[in-house]
């Protein structure tokens, strides 16, 4: 392989010895390439920096100057304040860091400092920095009209001024090497409207205007999205090639009759998604499709129609649910719909009796049973099918890629896979996370639903909320009261919830039947409690865990969520989806106090019932890192430059390019794709190995 300067260890950069090289690791710089891509995190120029002479009390400002004097000043209350006097051409100001005397050792006289914070009056003007940066030691320039000051992500071990020094000495060289990573031809760049990589990086490290960094960022964002999509496109083609799928043939022996017996018409969205699924199933390429639908959008019927197509064509179909309870619920629903057609539905879960299990296994192996619902028990050893043609996975977020792949192992033809997700995420995010899957959107709810009314209440209104819950229970309904539990091991939260439960049982609802559900209960105990709630033997279910996704208790009409500010919006939306499943008007009551800083966020929920909109708001508020975090694959990189909400256009273009590439050169064997191949491996080594691609 060609020798690349960018691959050399950072130690070979000018001004970096073995010690400093070690320190650089703390800011993520191990190689010359890492340094090149270590771009500033903020930019200031004369338009954002206020001359010290014009700083006004009461404003929040950024200023820049040199430290003229400094010292630690004790106050009467025993607080030690580090102070520095900062000077530029226009004047001087005191900068104060209460309670941070150790800064004495970090900041020296002569340092050039960039500080941001509120200006107040305290023995004269004073600024108390929220953030500050030592831009340089001993007399660097102060800003003039054309200068832009960059602030790099720094660390204790590698302060700002050190990084600036390193870039001062090495940036020209590094930018010169950027061409080693350039994988777009001049024609490609022109077609995509992208600058050369070297320009993009120059704009980010040494912008001439404040608009430059954004131009550079878009190129780096494109690159990230492109490689992610190439990875996924290759996985798609590789999977398709490795194993042919099944071309199901439609005879209408079950599908048509089901249409006839359904008590409702399919929604437009259901019909569209089914067409997409049928097209996949009828082709002999393997289906890998993700159906995203809001709570209550009718995914189960879609699953059933898909399963019936498989059965008509002579295959067996399996529906896999994340919990026993859900599996049982699905089995009941499916049985009600297919028994009139003369079809049987087997149920396979861990807790079935040995005899039941043997019977189901025998029926599946012999092919007498064509439809089966179950938990993970379905894909365990000892389960064999006569001819498995379709696997539907409900609630995909509990089901890993590996398990999905395991399904195909040992079979001559890979069964089609359909994944149902009840957690809508914005399309761009779905494409980034699940680019190897095809996407279908169930973006419409069946008609005639009474929407759930959502209300925000302060904690001092709790008594009236409880009175409301009591009235609903009095009229025969059931209710949920949910407490946050940040992690399953959070003892304090758990105790709080348990105490609340005891208080609710003895003081507030002594005349009602209450149940408590939390994550430290065993699966059996949880199931037992859910079952008694389902049977109506519990009036009010107090829960700390997210109540089983997808569980349908039609009689529950109230969802009260305590400390709503501690939940994510999508999570709240999911919880809200647990009510409004029956005929009764339902209510979701979010309890949070204004001081909790969540009012704005919670209003999104009050004002929209659309899960996709909620997800978008959630993504905007929480940031994509949170979403990606949950899906991390080993040491694979996060998206650093791409912003999935802002860059949806880039993502679409990148996806096109990537799929085109995977279709024309699936091995990336052509010489002109050598650079792409190399970078792909640099970025996604682990995942490529996991899928056996590349
Ligand atoms: P989810 O997408 O949350 O899994 P379900 O499949 O459980 O939703 O469907 C929710 C309810 O809507 C079920 O009671 C189902 O029978 C009903 N339903 C599904 N499709 C339609 C339709 N097209 N018209 C009316 N009701 C429907
Ligand atoms: Mg469902």
XYZ file of C-alpha atoms and ligand atoms in Angstrom:
722
model
C 0.000 0.000 0.000
C 1.086 3.499 -0.759
C 2.921 5.363 1.981
C 0.874 8.247 3.289
C 2.219 11.187 5.221
C -1.141 11.529 6.918
C -0.773 8.122 8.518
C 2.433 8.968 10.335
C 2.305 9.382 14.093
C 1.811 12.910 15.356
C 5.261 12.725 16.898
C 6.761 13.463 13.496
C 5.110 16.870 13.383
C 7.323 19.859 14.046
C 7.357 20.890 17.668
C 5.983 17.558 18.842
C 8.275 15.293 20.797
C 7.439 11.977 22.432
C 5.990 13.673 25.529
C 3.774 16.051 23.650
C 2.706 13.284 21.289
C 1.462 11.387 24.298
C -0.418 14.420 25.546
C -1.996 14.997 22.138
C -3.861 11.735 22.480
C -6.030 13.460 25.092
C -7.505 15.644 22.366
C -7.853 12.762 19.943
C -4.711 13.378 17.906
C -2.645 10.276 17.247
C -1.632 10.803 13.641
C -0.936 13.616 11.243
C -4.402 13.022 9.804
C -5.999 13.457 13.203
C -4.218 16.785 13.506
C -5.400 17.893 10.083
C -9.004 17.127 10.988
C -8.702 18.663 14.442
C -10.501 21.836 13.435
C -11.438 24.790 15.632
C -14.627 24.660 17.607
C -15.249 28.387 17.586
C -14.380 31.446 15.572
C -14.218 35.085 16.621
C -13.381 38.219 14.723
C -13.700 41.965 15.196
C -17.431 41.621 14.620
C -17.857 39.262 17.559
C -15.087 40.657 19.770
C -15.826 43.909 21.590
C -12.959 46.359 22.200
C -12.355 46.406 25.928
C -12.878 50.178 26.067
C -16.462 49.794 24.859
C -17.568 46.908 27.096
C -20.798 47.909 28.795
C -22.029 46.722 32.137
C -24.944 44.320 31.793
C -24.041 42.856 28.410
C -22.653 39.457 27.631
C -19.499 39.960 25.597
C -16.415 38.447 24.069
C -13.176 40.348 24.381
C -9.549 39.745 23.739
C -6.435 41.248 25.195
C -3.173 40.684 26.986
C -2.721 39.926 30.645
C -1.000 42.880 32.284
C -1.147 41.738 35.895
C -2.749 38.990 37.901
C -3.198 37.604 41.381
C -5.368 35.716 43.825
C -7.528 37.870 46.083
C -9.135 36.496 49.224
C -12.594 37.786 50.023
C -14.077 38.294 53.443
C -16.237 35.215 53.027
C -13.157 33.072 52.521
C -13.665 32.684 48.782
C -10.472 33.040 46.789
C -10.804 34.876 43.518
C -8.283 34.743 40.721
C -8.118 38.072 38.903
C -6.294 39.254 35.819
C -6.183 42.642 34.183
C -6.697 42.393 30.465
C -5.645 45.101 28.058
C -6.123 45.840 24.379
C -5.586 49.034 22.347
C -8.817 50.524 23.664
C -8.531 49.954 27.399
C -8.326 47.602 30.354
C -10.745 45.451 32.319
C -10.568 43.150 35.306
C -11.343 39.526 34.652
C -12.436 37.571 37.724
C -12.749 33.838 38.395
C -14.295 33.412 41.852
C -13.308 30.189 43.567
C -10.669 29.254 40.989
C -7.360 30.244 42.563
C -5.573 27.437 40.718
C -5.805 29.457 37.500
C -2.900 31.404 38.905
C -0.713 28.608 37.599
C -2.377 28.452 34.167
C -2.459 32.082 33.135
C 0.688 34.147 32.845
C 1.446 37.809 32.357
C 1.746 38.521 28.644
C -0.736 35.794 27.668
C -3.268 36.663 25.003
C -6.658 35.779 26.367
C -10.043 35.437 24.730
C -12.840 35.594 27.290
C -16.603 35.384 27.072
C -19.019 36.264 29.804
C -21.211 38.877 31.446
C -19.795 42.324 32.192
C -20.768 43.624 35.625
C -19.904 46.469 37.935
C -17.769 45.515 40.928
C -15.207 48.103 42.009
C -15.205 49.113 38.356
C -16.015 47.041 35.297
C -15.384 43.362 35.615
C -15.985 40.391 33.372
C -16.645 36.927 34.786
C -15.834 34.452 32.037
C -18.050 31.540 31.288
C -15.368 30.462 28.901
C -11.835 31.583 28.263
C -8.983 30.608 26.043
C -5.286 31.287 26.240
C -4.663 32.044 22.590
C -0.987 32.692 22.903
C 1.951 33.234 25.192
C 3.971 36.460 25.239
C 2.585 39.017 22.895
C 0.548 37.491 20.068
C -1.415 39.935 17.987
C -4.634 41.545 19.168
C -7.457 41.563 16.646
C -7.590 43.889 13.733
C -10.308 44.020 11.105
C -9.241 41.040 9.021
C -8.187 38.558 11.665
C -10.273 35.638 12.750
C -9.434 34.004 16.029
C -9.914 30.329 16.192
C -10.373 28.268 19.330
C -9.402 24.610 19.124
C -10.787 21.808 21.244
C -8.071 21.685 23.876
C -7.440 19.842 27.105
C -5.635 20.170 30.398
C -2.615 18.425 28.921
C -2.717 20.261 25.619
C -3.807 23.843 26.182
C -4.982 26.147 23.455
C -1.710 27.970 23.005
C 0.160 24.708 22.509
C -2.244 23.587 19.810
C -2.012 26.950 18.124
C 1.753 26.646 18.157
C 1.614 23.201 16.586
C -0.685 24.378 13.832
C 1.429 27.467 13.270
C 4.388 25.235 12.488
C 2.634 22.409 10.656
C -0.557 23.528 9.038
C 0.881 24.368 5.618
C 2.459 20.956 5.463
C -0.681 19.209 6.689
C -2.889 20.995 4.190
C -0.448 19.997 1.491
C -0.957 16.375 2.476
C -4.760 16.723 2.435
C -4.703 15.635 -1.210
C -3.792 12.150 -0.031
C -7.339 11.865 1.290
C -9.005 13.510 -1.692
C -11.255 10.920 -3.273
C -13.409 13.163 -5.420
C -12.205 13.901 -8.928
C -12.426 17.498 -10.160
C -15.466 16.436 -12.220
C -17.036 14.784 -9.211
C -16.503 17.889 -7.132
C -18.014 20.091 -9.803
C -21.020 17.819 -10.120
C -21.594 17.751 -6.360
C -20.739 21.382 -5.779
C -17.980 20.421 -3.374
C -14.684 22.239 -2.784
C -11.402 20.330 -2.766
C -10.642 18.770 0.591
C -7.554 20.942 0.973
C -9.625 24.108 0.538
C -12.241 22.886 2.967
C -9.604 22.275 5.618
C -7.926 25.594 4.960
C -11.251 27.361 5.387
C -11.748 25.663 8.699
C -8.274 26.194 10.151
C -7.558 29.615 8.675
C -10.805 31.228 7.654
C -10.715 34.614 5.993
C -14.357 35.296 6.694
C -16.736 33.899 9.280
C -18.572 32.111 6.463
C -15.540 30.045 5.445
C -15.732 27.438 8.206
C -19.269 26.474 7.259
C -18.221 25.951 3.641
C -15.442 23.693 4.852
C -17.637 21.852 7.297
C -20.082 20.906 4.561
C -17.364 19.163 2.616
C -16.201 17.228 5.680
C -19.818 16.425 6.497
C -20.340 15.139 2.990
C -17.311 12.900 3.318
C -18.563 11.432 6.581
C -22.013 10.770 5.208
C -20.607 9.374 2.001
C -18.399 6.807 3.741
C -21.155 5.813 6.098
C -23.445 5.260 3.135
C -20.757 3.406 1.182
C -20.340 1.086 4.141
C -24.035 0.436 4.242
C -24.431 0.105 0.490
C -21.643 -2.474 0.414
C -23.256 -4.392 3.237
C -26.486 -4.412 1.259
C -24.974 -5.678 -1.937
C -22.741 -8.136 -0.151
C -25.660 -9.622 1.723
C -27.711 -9.849 -1.408
C -24.887 -11.595 -3.254
C -23.894 -13.910 -0.458
C -27.254 -15.548 -0.329
C -30.147 -15.403 -2.712
C -33.489 -14.558 -1.203
C -36.841 -16.108 -1.838
C -39.220 -14.962 -4.549
C -42.593 -15.450 -2.929
C -45.417 -16.071 -5.329
C -48.796 -14.603 -4.799
C -51.771 -16.895 -5.185
C -54.241 -14.847 -3.195
C -55.397 -17.882 -1.299
C -54.977 -16.051 2.018
C -54.260 -12.415 1.235
C -57.486 -11.789 -0.651
C -59.701 -13.511 1.950
C -58.047 -11.513 4.746
C -59.041 -8.291 2.992
C -62.550 -9.654 3.001
C -62.702 -10.420 6.698
C -60.932 -7.344 8.092
C -63.363 -5.070 9.912
C -61.715 -1.981 8.420
C -60.077 -0.694 5.252
C -56.324 -0.290 5.189
C -55.098 3.274 5.459
C -53.369 4.766 2.418
C -50.077 4.451 4.254
C -50.646 0.799 5.101
C -51.503 0.043 1.478
C -48.405 1.864 0.220
C -46.084 0.160 2.681
C -47.566 -3.213 1.790
C -46.921 -2.585 -1.888
C -43.291 -1.822 -1.023
C -43.007 -4.983 1.031
C -44.687 -7.169 -1.574
C -42.397 -5.852 -4.292
C -39.432 -6.887 -2.162
C -40.895 -10.245 -1.289
C -41.850 -11.104 -4.831
C -38.336 -10.403 -6.052
C -35.667 -12.956 -5.304
C -33.407 -10.435 -3.651
C -33.418 -10.690 0.077
C -35.671 -8.166 1.795
C -34.166 -6.046 4.561
C -36.815 -3.482 5.263
C -37.531 -1.254 8.208
C -41.081 -0.067 8.708
C -41.261 2.977 10.900
C -44.651 3.816 12.228
C -45.987 5.902 15.002
C -47.664 4.247 17.951
C -51.042 2.956 16.794
C -50.374 3.319 13.079
C -51.362 -0.293 12.519
C -48.113 -2.159 12.085
C -49.508 -5.483 13.201
C -51.870 -5.755 10.246
C -49.042 -4.907 7.889
C -46.995 -7.671 9.479
C -49.849 -10.103 9.094
C -50.419 -9.377 5.405
C -46.722 -9.852 4.793
C -46.745 -13.135 6.656
C -49.710 -14.359 4.641
C -47.934 -13.660 1.376
C -45.089 -15.849 2.568
C -47.498 -18.605 3.553
C -49.345 -18.490 0.216
C -46.055 -18.867 -1.582
C -45.312 -22.039 0.357
C -43.060 -20.633 3.103
C -43.381 -20.261 6.834
C -43.436 -16.908 8.570
C -42.283 -15.935 12.046
C -43.042 -12.871 14.116
C -40.541 -12.096 16.834
C -41.349 -9.843 19.784
C -39.024 -8.493 22.476
C -40.979 -9.843 25.462
C -43.185 -12.822 26.251
C -46.099 -10.600 27.009
C -45.904 -8.908 23.640
C -45.520 -12.229 21.895
C -48.659 -13.482 23.584
C -50.501 -10.330 22.640
C -49.453 -10.685 19.014
C -50.412 -14.341 18.978
C -53.894 -13.483 20.241
C -54.325 -10.720 17.649
C -53.097 -12.849 14.766
C -55.184 -15.834 15.774
C -58.325 -13.747 15.794
C -57.584 -12.666 12.245
C -56.327 -15.886 10.640
C -58.357 -18.587 12.306
C -61.327 -17.698 10.079
C -58.983 -18.449 7.157
C -58.250 -21.882 8.561
C -54.690 -21.071 9.648
C -53.087 -21.884 12.951
C -50.632 -19.662 14.848
C -48.002 -21.321 17.022
C -46.590 -19.576 20.076
C -43.017 -20.201 21.131
C -41.687 -18.545 24.270
C -39.374 -19.550 27.073
C -42.145 -20.230 29.537
C -44.267 -22.619 27.507
C -44.538 -26.097 28.893
C -42.168 -28.698 27.546
C -45.030 -30.499 25.838
C -46.312 -27.336 24.142
C -42.829 -26.509 23.056
C -42.252 -29.956 21.609
C -45.502 -29.780 19.723
C -44.689 -26.371 18.277
C -41.155 -27.401 17.335
C -42.411 -30.562 15.703
C -45.054 -28.678 13.730
C -42.551 -26.100 12.519
C -39.959 -28.670 11.508
C -42.483 -30.790 9.677
C -44.057 -27.756 8.047
C -47.506 -28.448 9.466
C -47.394 -25.075 11.264
C -46.998 -22.157 8.865
C -47.186 -19.190 11.254
C -45.345 -18.714 14.518
C -45.049 -15.930 17.051
C -42.383 -15.894 19.715
C -39.559 -14.249 21.567
C -35.849 -14.711 20.981
C -36.587 -18.356 21.716
C -37.536 -18.480 18.038
C -34.014 -18.182 16.765
C -32.351 -20.395 19.314
C -30.757 -23.731 18.679
C -33.143 -26.551 18.257
C -35.706 -24.524 16.359
C -35.866 -25.702 12.790
C -38.262 -24.769 10.082
C -39.360 -26.696 7.090
C -39.077 -23.556 4.981
C -38.708 -20.228 6.760
C -39.508 -17.450 4.288
C -40.135 -14.353 6.334
C -39.128 -13.057 9.728
C -40.896 -10.039 11.127
C -39.138 -8.379 14.039
C -41.243 -6.144 16.214
C -39.616 -3.174 17.945
C -36.237 -3.411 16.316
C -34.303 -1.375 18.850
C -33.957 -4.447 21.021
C -32.751 -6.596 18.205
C -29.205 -6.425 17.004
C -27.637 -6.644 13.619
C -25.914 -9.891 14.550
C -29.183 -11.580 15.369
C -30.641 -10.369 12.119
C -27.742 -11.933 10.271
C -27.872 -15.128 12.282
C -31.287 -15.791 10.831
C -29.865 -16.442 7.422
C -27.108 -18.765 8.545
C -27.294 -22.344 7.481
C -30.082 -21.768 5.021
C -29.799 -22.101 1.322
C -31.997 -19.106 0.718
C -32.133 -16.278 3.191
C -35.537 -15.462 4.592
C -36.857 -11.964 4.043
C -36.587 -9.704 7.049
C -39.082 -7.055 7.981
C -38.394 -4.881 10.982
C -41.120 -2.906 12.690
C -40.121 0.070 14.777
C -42.479 2.034 16.948
C -39.939 4.686 17.719
C -40.126 7.082 14.849
C -36.912 8.865 14.115
C -36.376 11.526 11.481
C -35.725 10.160 8.051
C -32.207 11.517 7.844
C -31.306 9.842 11.100
C -32.880 6.586 10.026
C -30.877 6.687 6.821
C -27.689 7.346 8.714
C -28.297 4.659 11.298
C -29.919 2.007 9.184
C -28.664 2.826 5.727
C -28.312 -0.870 4.931
C -32.065 -1.251 5.293
C -34.797 -0.019 3.022
C -37.232 2.277 4.726
C -41.000 2.359 4.682
C -42.983 4.961 6.540
C -46.386 4.383 8.080
C -47.080 8.049 8.457
C -50.797 7.990 8.937
C -53.039 6.868 11.768
C -56.255 4.918 11.118
C -59.283 7.185 11.140
C -61.606 7.623 14.073
C -59.032 7.759 16.852
C -59.751 10.095 19.718
C -56.469 11.866 20.180
C -54.927 11.740 23.627
C -55.247 15.068 25.414
C -51.898 16.163 26.798
C -51.658 18.558 29.735
C -48.732 20.090 31.600
C -49.200 20.434 35.360
C -47.013 21.834 38.091
C -46.233 19.674 41.056
C -48.392 21.826 43.325
C -51.385 20.669 41.258
C -50.628 17.047 42.033
C -53.619 16.650 44.338
C -56.026 17.602 41.596
C -54.266 15.263 39.173
C -54.768 12.455 41.671
C -58.424 13.407 42.058
C -58.762 13.165 38.285
C -57.108 9.756 38.221
C -59.441 8.623 40.966
C -62.504 9.788 39.040
C -61.362 7.859 35.957
C -60.821 4.731 38.022
C -64.229 5.265 39.598
C -65.778 5.160 36.140
C -64.074 1.846 35.426
C -60.852 2.955 33.747
C -57.252 2.226 34.632
C -54.259 4.513 34.960
C -50.485 4.584 34.834
C -48.277 6.717 37.051
C -44.696 6.735 35.834
C -41.557 7.847 37.662
C -38.213 8.481 35.993
C -35.442 6.016 36.485
C -32.337 7.221 34.799
C -30.590 3.903 34.938
C -31.763 0.540 36.109
C -29.152 0.607 38.827
C -30.074 4.007 40.174
C -30.820 3.135 43.789
C -31.919 6.600 44.847
C -34.483 6.907 42.069
C -35.726 3.445 42.750
C -36.156 4.143 46.436
C -37.969 7.372 45.646
C -40.362 5.546 43.335
C -40.928 2.757 45.848
C -41.635 5.301 48.573
C -44.012 7.155 46.290
C -45.765 3.910 45.570
C -46.191 3.232 49.258
C -47.464 6.724 49.852
C -49.882 6.466 46.934
C -51.159 3.094 48.144
C -51.674 4.074 51.746
C -52.480 7.791 51.664
C -53.810 8.772 48.262
C -55.521 5.725 46.807
C -56.095 3.432 49.806
C -59.380 2.287 48.275
C -57.800 1.342 44.930
C -55.685 -1.592 43.828
C -52.169 -0.495 42.943
C -49.297 -2.350 41.334
C -45.584 -1.476 41.178
C -43.413 -2.270 38.201
C -39.689 -1.575 38.131
C -36.583 -2.764 36.388
C -35.152 -4.767 39.262
C -38.036 -7.199 39.228
C -37.452 -10.458 37.456
C -39.043 -11.066 34.085
C -41.640 -13.357 35.679
C -42.650 -10.812 38.302
C -42.914 -8.096 35.685
C -45.030 -10.304 33.505
C -47.290 -11.208 36.414
C -47.908 -7.562 37.252
C -48.551 -6.614 33.620
C -50.908 -9.538 33.352
C -52.976 -8.470 36.337
C -53.117 -4.941 34.966
C -54.225 -6.344 31.615
C -56.886 -8.430 33.365
C -58.187 -5.382 35.228
C -57.101 -6.645 38.646
C -54.920 -3.590 39.156
C -56.438 -0.105 38.850
C -53.330 2.000 38.932
C -49.962 0.798 37.725
C -47.036 2.667 39.223
C -44.012 2.124 37.051
C -40.406 3.211 36.944
C -39.365 1.456 33.801
C -40.702 2.334 30.451
C -43.777 0.213 30.398
C -43.400 -2.624 27.951
C -43.274 -1.153 24.479
C -46.302 -1.999 22.460
C -48.429 -3.393 25.255
C -52.087 -2.774 24.661
C -54.333 -2.209 27.636
C -57.353 -0.734 25.940
C -59.028 0.124 29.222
C -56.211 2.380 30.439
C -57.169 5.984 29.864
C -54.758 8.059 31.952
C -50.994 8.330 31.865
C -49.448 10.500 34.570
C -45.731 11.153 34.223
C -43.861 12.522 37.224
C -40.715 14.607 36.656
C -41.544 14.714 32.996
C -38.537 16.975 32.477
C -36.254 14.030 33.055
C -37.536 12.060 30.078
C -36.650 12.516 26.438
C -39.459 13.714 24.200
C -39.606 10.515 22.189
C -39.763 8.525 25.368
C -42.664 10.643 26.603
C -44.401 10.158 23.296
C -43.995 6.406 23.622
C -45.417 6.487 27.113
C -48.315 8.573 25.920
C -48.971 5.935 23.277
C -49.849 3.451 26.027
C -53.201 5.203 26.428
C -55.768 6.133 23.812
C -55.923 2.565 22.551
C -59.560 2.013 23.436
C -62.752 3.923 22.790
C -62.518 6.194 25.835
C -61.103 9.711 25.642
C -57.615 9.490 27.094
C -55.303 11.811 28.929
C -51.601 12.242 29.356
C -50.587 14.480 32.230
C -47.002 15.653 32.438
C -45.925 16.893 35.839
C -42.983 19.272 35.888
C -42.198 22.608 37.475
C -41.301 25.685 35.432
C -37.914 25.927 37.114
C -37.015 22.526 35.733
C -36.114 24.172 32.466
C -38.216 21.842 30.404
C -41.346 23.838 29.789
C -40.528 24.629 26.152
C -39.592 21.077 25.411
C -42.733 19.677 26.968
C -44.908 22.081 25.023
C -43.800 20.338 21.834
C -45.466 17.263 23.194
C -48.604 19.051 24.279
C -48.961 20.635 20.851
C -48.270 17.710 18.559
C -49.468 14.143 18.428
C -47.195 13.260 15.514
C -44.350 11.001 16.568
C -42.143 12.025 13.667
C -42.467 15.675 14.584
C -41.718 14.858 18.196
C -38.660 12.902 17.110
C -37.410 15.795 15.041
C -37.745 18.164 17.957
C -36.049 15.614 20.172
C -33.142 15.303 17.777
C -32.811 19.073 17.588
C -32.756 19.355 21.370
C -30.710 16.333 22.385
C -28.380 16.259 19.446
C -27.557 13.294 17.288
C -24.822 12.040 19.604
C -27.466 10.714 21.934
C -29.136 8.761 19.187
C -25.911 7.437 17.785
C -24.615 6.680 21.243
C -27.227 4.019 21.699
C -26.189 2.404 18.445
C -22.443 2.584 18.782
C -20.521 -0.115 17.053
C -17.192 -0.654 18.728
C -14.793 2.166 18.095
C -16.459 3.342 14.920
C -16.532 7.085 14.702
C -19.445 9.296 15.506
C -20.485 11.850 12.971
C -18.336 14.833 13.907
C -19.084 17.221 11.103
C -22.432 16.150 9.723
C -25.551 17.470 11.352
C -28.396 15.221 10.370
C -31.078 17.862 10.693
C -29.214 20.501 8.734
C -27.525 18.228 6.222
C -30.373 16.126 4.952
C -29.653 17.370 1.421
C -26.049 16.207 1.693
C -27.171 12.863 3.014
C -29.432 12.259 0.030
C -26.664 13.126 -2.424
C -24.142 11.018 -0.502
C -26.524 8.081 -0.502
C -27.054 8.314 -4.264
C -23.332 8.431 -4.871
C -22.676 5.562 -2.499
C -25.298 3.272 -3.997
C -24.090 4.063 -7.477
C -20.572 3.186 -6.431
C -21.622 -0.055 -4.756
C -23.580 -1.058 -7.841
C -20.794 -0.379 -10.344
C -17.802 -1.507 -8.317
C -18.945 -3.553 -5.343
C -15.418 -4.728 -4.562
C -14.004 -1.210 -4.855
C -11.419 -2.913 -7.016
C -10.993 -0.275 -9.690
C -7.808 1.737 -9.396
C -9.723 5.002 -9.283
C -11.548 3.757 -6.200
C -8.400 2.861 -4.330
C -8.600 6.023 -2.235
C -12.196 5.360 -1.295
C -11.390 1.826 -0.302
C -8.522 2.936 1.866
C -10.529 5.599 3.675
C -13.469 3.286 4.145
C -11.207 0.828 5.911
C -9.634 3.584 7.939
C -13.011 4.715 9.155
C -14.978 1.521 9.561
C -12.550 -1.323 10.083
C -14.604 -2.956 12.808
C -17.889 -2.906 11.095
C -16.447 -4.143 7.836
C -15.034 -7.101 9.701
C -18.259 -7.741 11.539
C -20.142 -8.036 8.273
C -17.362 -9.794 6.491
C -17.249 -7.050 3.906
C -14.197 -5.634 2.169
P -48.962 -0.321 16.265
O -48.521 0.271 14.986
O -48.784 0.611 17.416
O -48.363 -1.671 16.531
P -51.382 -1.784 16.060
O -50.971 -2.623 14.952
O -51.386 -2.372 17.427
O -50.524 -0.486 16.108
O -52.796 -1.177 15.716
C -53.476 -0.362 16.618
C -54.965 -0.589 16.477
O -55.436 -0.056 15.241
C -55.358 -2.044 16.489
O -56.476 -2.172 17.324
C -55.706 -2.329 15.031
O -56.694 -3.315 14.922
C -56.236 -1.011 14.553
N -56.085 -0.769 13.112
C -55.018 -1.115 12.347
N -55.197 -0.706 11.071
C -56.392 -0.093 11.031
C -57.150 0.543 9.980
N -56.681 0.633 8.744
N -58.343 1.077 10.308
C -58.806 1.001 11.568
N -58.157 0.408 12.583
C -56.965 -0.123 12.335
Mg -47.179 -2.906 17.667
